[in-house]
Amino acid sequence: MADAPYKLILLRHGESEWNAKNLFTGWVDVNLTGKGEEEAIRGGELLREAGLLPNVVHTSLLKRAIRSANLALDAADRAWIPVHRAWRLNERHYGALQGKDKAATLAEFGEEQFMTWRRSYDTPPPVLEDGAEWSQSDDPRYAHLPSEVRPRTECLKDVVIRMLPYWYDNIVPDLLAGRVVLVAAHGNSLRALVKHLDGVSDADIVGLNIPTGIPLLYELDTDFQPVNPGGTYLDPEAAKSAIEAVKNQGKK
Ligand SMILES: O=C(O)[C@@H](CO)OP(=O)(O)O
């Protein structure tokens, strides 16, 4: 196997209250469910069992990722490591779909439009106007962001564009310093990172889904190319069925 000096672990937060209710979430700051807390703890136990002990953690500004990181690190006895939080790791802003029921949206707009909004690479949902219900326009955690940088909707391409500066400026330096890095984030911000790491095409990323709470290990060579393309889920069996469940959301 090629030399792989860098270890990067991706962890999507555990099930959130709005995952359980089947609502589009995006930047709405919903909490974990009890099941989600258990998933995060299990994620930490998987890290410990695999001897993968992070030296630093990067999360978003959303509590479902922050709390998942804390629970997982507690379970791995690594609650003490440095943490960095960044809006650039936030979930994709879901625009005017935030707060809407996925099944009702599918029924109202049909499969093609629904999947275009959910998974197309470059078509964002309609804009969520400032001040609307579920808008983050008055949220103090984004007060430092100039208006033109603050998303009101995003497609995955927009997420790649806003996430990559954080990858190069903040995560890569930690890897270069020899740290095992945990990134605790979201379904779509992690899809953006996986797209970059694996060089997934715009067409193929449509079919890629990331399950909640199961650590995904990337071993990277000196050019930051994965020697295990696609990464390695620490619980591959659980990942398989959980990926199907994410894929089929809305269809019930
Ligand atoms: O609602 C959301 O923000 C995301 C993640 O839960 O959903 P989806 O998988 O439909 O992009």
Coordinates of C-alpha atoms and ligand atoms in Angstrom, one line a residue:
M1 CA 0.0 0.0 0.0
A2 CA 1.2 3.5 -0.8
D3 CA 2.6 5.6 2.1
A4 CA -0.3 7.3 3.9
P5 CA 0.9 9.6 6.6
Y6 CA -2.3 11.5 7.2
K7 CA -5.4 10.3 9.0
L8 CA -8.7 12.2 8.6
I9 CA -11.9 11.0 10.2
L10 CA -15.3 12.4 9.0
L11 CA -18.3 12.1 11.3
R12 CA -21.8 13.2 10.4
H13 CA -23.8 14.2 13.4
G14 CA -26.2 11.7 15.0
E15 CA -29.9 11.8 14.1
S16 CA -31.3 15.2 14.7
E17 CA -34.9 16.1 15.8
W18 CA -35.6 17.2 12.2
N19 CA -34.0 14.2 10.7
A20 CA -36.5 12.2 12.8
K21 CA -39.4 14.4 11.7
N22 CA -38.2 14.3 8.0
L23 CA -37.9 18.1 7.7
F24 CA -35.4 20.0 5.5
T25 CA -33.0 21.4 8.1
G26 CA -30.0 23.2 6.6
W27 CA -28.8 26.1 8.9
V28 CA -31.7 25.7 11.4
D29 CA -30.0 24.8 14.7
V30 CA -32.0 21.7 15.8
N31 CA -30.9 19.4 18.6
L32 CA -30.0 15.7 18.5
T33 CA -32.6 13.1 19.4
G34 CA -31.9 10.5 22.1
K35 CA -31.1 8.0 19.2
G36 CA -28.7 10.7 17.7
E37 CA -26.9 11.0 21.1
E38 CA -26.5 7.2 21.2
E39 CA -25.2 7.2 17.6
A40 CA -22.6 9.8 18.5
I41 CA -21.5 7.9 21.5
R42 CA -21.2 4.7 19.5
G43 CA -19.2 6.7 16.9
G44 CA -16.7 7.5 19.7
E45 CA -16.6 3.9 20.9
L46 CA -15.8 2.8 17.3
L47 CA -12.9 5.3 17.3
R48 CA -11.6 4.0 20.5
E49 CA -11.9 0.4 19.5
A50 CA -10.0 1.1 16.2
G51 CA -7.3 3.0 18.1
L52 CA -8.1 6.1 16.1
L53 CA -7.6 8.9 18.6
P54 CA -8.1 12.4 17.3
N55 CA -5.7 15.1 18.3
V56 CA -7.9 18.0 17.1
V57 CA -11.6 18.4 16.1
H58 CA -13.2 20.8 13.6
T59 CA -17.0 21.3 13.8
S60 CA -19.6 23.6 12.4
L61 CA -21.5 26.3 14.3
L62 CA -24.5 24.0 14.7
K63 CA -25.3 22.2 17.9
R64 CA -26.1 18.9 16.3
A65 CA -22.5 18.7 15.1
I66 CA -20.9 20.3 18.2
R67 CA -22.8 17.9 20.5
S68 CA -22.0 14.9 18.4
A69 CA -18.3 15.8 18.5
N70 CA -18.5 16.2 22.3
L71 CA -20.3 12.9 22.9
A72 CA -18.0 11.0 20.5
L73 CA -14.9 12.4 22.0
D74 CA -16.1 11.8 25.5
A75 CA -16.7 8.1 24.6
A76 CA -13.2 7.9 23.2
D77 CA -11.8 9.7 26.3
R78 CA -10.6 12.6 24.1
A79 CA -12.9 15.4 25.4
W80 CA -9.7 17.4 26.1
I81 CA -8.4 18.0 22.5
P82 CA -8.5 21.4 20.9
V83 CA -11.7 22.3 19.0
H84 CA -12.2 24.7 16.1
R85 CA -15.7 25.7 14.9
A86 CA -16.4 27.3 11.6
W87 CA -19.5 28.3 9.6
R88 CA -17.7 26.9 6.5
L89 CA -18.4 23.4 7.9
N90 CA -22.2 24.2 8.4
E91 CA -24.8 22.1 6.6
R92 CA -25.8 23.3 3.2
H93 CA -28.2 26.2 3.5
Y94 CA -31.5 24.7 2.2
G95 CA -33.1 28.1 1.3
A96 CA -36.9 28.3 1.3
L97 CA -37.1 24.5 1.9
Q98 CA -35.8 24.9 5.5
G99 CA -38.5 23.7 7.9
K100 CA -40.5 22.0 5.1
D101 CA -41.6 18.4 5.3
K102 CA -39.7 16.2 2.8
A103 CA -42.5 13.9 2.0
A104 CA -45.0 16.8 1.5
T105 CA -42.4 18.6 -0.7
L106 CA -42.0 15.4 -2.8
A107 CA -45.8 15.0 -3.1
E108 CA -46.3 18.7 -4.1
F109 CA -43.5 19.1 -6.6
G110 CA -42.8 15.6 -7.9
E111 CA -39.8 13.3 -7.8
E112 CA -37.7 15.2 -10.4
Q113 CA -37.9 18.6 -8.8
F114 CA -37.5 17.2 -5.3
M115 CA -34.3 15.3 -6.3
T116 CA -33.0 18.3 -8.2
W117 CA -33.3 20.4 -5.0
R118 CA -32.0 17.7 -2.8
R119 CA -29.1 16.3 -4.8
S120 CA -28.3 18.2 -8.0
Y121 CA -24.8 19.6 -7.9
D122 CA -25.6 23.1 -9.2
T123 CA -29.3 23.9 -8.8
P124 CA -30.1 25.6 -5.5
P125 CA -33.6 25.6 -3.9
P126 CA -35.4 29.0 -3.9
V127 CA -33.9 31.7 -1.8
L128 CA -35.0 32.1 1.9
E129 CA -35.7 35.8 2.4
D130 CA -34.1 37.6 5.4
G131 CA -36.5 37.7 8.3
A132 CA -38.5 34.8 7.1
E133 CA -39.4 32.0 9.5
W134 CA -36.3 29.7 9.7
S135 CA -34.0 32.4 8.3
Q136 CA -30.7 33.0 10.1
S137 CA -30.5 36.6 9.1
D138 CA -30.5 37.8 12.8
D139 CA -28.5 35.0 14.2
P140 CA -25.6 36.4 16.3
R141 CA -23.3 33.5 15.3
Y142 CA -23.1 34.9 11.8
A143 CA -23.0 38.6 12.7
H144 CA -19.3 38.8 11.6
L145 CA -20.2 37.6 8.0
P146 CA -20.8 40.4 5.5
S147 CA -24.2 40.1 3.9
E148 CA -22.9 39.0 0.5
V149 CA -21.1 36.0 2.0
R150 CA -24.1 34.8 4.0
P151 CA -26.0 32.2 2.2
R152 CA -29.8 32.5 1.7
T153 CA -29.8 29.2 -0.3
E154 CA -27.0 26.9 -1.5
C155 CA -26.5 24.0 -3.9
L156 CA -23.7 21.5 -3.3
K157 CA -21.4 23.5 -5.6
D158 CA -21.8 26.5 -3.4
V159 CA -20.9 24.4 -0.4
V160 CA -17.7 23.1 -2.1
I161 CA -16.7 26.7 -2.8
R162 CA -17.2 28.0 0.7
M163 CA -15.9 24.8 2.4
L164 CA -12.6 24.4 0.5
P165 CA -10.9 27.5 2.0
Y166 CA -11.4 26.0 5.4
W167 CA -10.0 22.7 4.2
Y168 CA -6.8 24.3 2.8
D169 CA -6.3 26.9 5.5
N170 CA -7.3 25.0 8.7
I171 CA -7.6 21.3 8.2
V172 CA -4.6 20.6 5.9
P173 CA -2.2 22.4 8.3
D174 CA -3.3 20.1 11.1
L175 CA -2.7 17.0 9.0
L176 CA 0.7 18.3 7.9
A177 CA 1.5 18.7 11.6
G178 CA 0.9 15.0 12.0
R179 CA -2.4 15.3 13.9
V180 CA -5.2 12.8 13.6
V181 CA -8.1 15.1 12.5
L182 CA -11.8 14.6 13.3
V183 CA -14.2 16.7 11.2
A184 CA -17.7 16.5 12.8
A185 CA -20.1 18.1 10.4
H186 CA -23.2 17.4 8.2
G187 CA -24.5 15.3 5.4
N188 CA -23.9 17.8 2.7
S189 CA -20.8 19.7 4.0
L190 CA -19.2 16.2 4.2
R191 CA -20.4 15.3 0.7
A192 CA -18.6 18.4 -0.4
L193 CA -15.4 17.3 1.3
V194 CA -15.7 13.8 0.0
K195 CA -16.3 15.1 -3.5
H196 CA -13.0 17.0 -3.3
L197 CA -11.0 14.2 -1.6
D198 CA -12.1 11.4 -4.0
G199 CA -12.4 13.7 -7.1
V200 CA -16.1 12.6 -7.5
S201 CA -17.6 14.0 -10.7
D202 CA -20.5 16.4 -10.6
A203 CA -22.8 13.6 -11.9
D204 CA -21.7 10.9 -9.5
I205 CA -21.9 13.0 -6.3
V206 CA -25.7 13.0 -6.8
G207 CA -25.8 9.3 -5.7
L208 CA -23.5 9.7 -2.7
N209 CA -25.1 9.8 0.8
I210 CA -23.5 9.9 4.2
P211 CA -25.1 8.1 7.2
T212 CA -25.4 9.7 10.7
G213 CA -22.9 8.9 13.5
I214 CA -20.6 6.4 11.7
P215 CA -16.9 7.5 11.5
L216 CA -15.5 7.5 8.0
L217 CA -11.7 7.2 7.9
Y218 CA -9.6 8.6 5.1
E219 CA -5.9 7.7 4.9
L220 CA -4.2 10.3 2.7
D221 CA -0.9 10.2 0.9
T222 CA 1.5 13.1 0.8
D223 CA -0.5 14.7 -2.0
F224 CA -3.7 14.4 0.2
Q225 CA -5.0 11.7 -2.2
P226 CA -6.9 8.9 -0.4
V227 CA -5.1 5.5 -0.5
N228 CA -8.5 4.1 0.4
P229 CA -10.7 5.8 -2.1
G230 CA -14.2 6.4 -0.8
G231 CA -12.9 6.1 2.7
T232 CA -13.5 3.3 5.2
Y233 CA -16.5 3.2 7.5
L234 CA -15.6 1.9 10.9
D235 CA -18.9 0.0 10.9
P236 CA -19.5 -0.9 7.2
E237 CA -22.6 -3.1 7.8
A238 CA -24.4 -0.3 9.7
A239 CA -23.2 2.3 7.1
K240 CA -24.8 0.3 4.3
S241 CA -28.3 0.3 5.6
A242 CA -28.1 3.8 7.0
I243 CA -27.0 5.1 3.5
E244 CA -30.1 3.5 2.0
A245 CA -32.3 5.2 4.6
V246 CA -30.8 8.7 3.8
K247 CA -31.3 8.0 0.1
N248 CA -34.9 7.1 0.5
Q249 CA -35.9 10.1 2.7
G250 CA -39.2 11.6 1.7
K251 CA -40.4 8.4 0.0
K252 CA -42.7 7.2 2.8
Ligands
LIG1 O1 -32.2 18.5 5.7 C1 -31.0 18.6 5.6 O2 -30.4 19.7 6.0 C2 -30.2 17.5 5.0 C3 -29.5 16.7 6.0 O3 -30.3 16.2 7.0 O4 -31.1 16.7 4.3 P1 -30.8 16.0 2.9 O5 -30.2 14.7 3.1 O6 -32.2 15.9 2.3 O7 -29.9 16.9 2.0

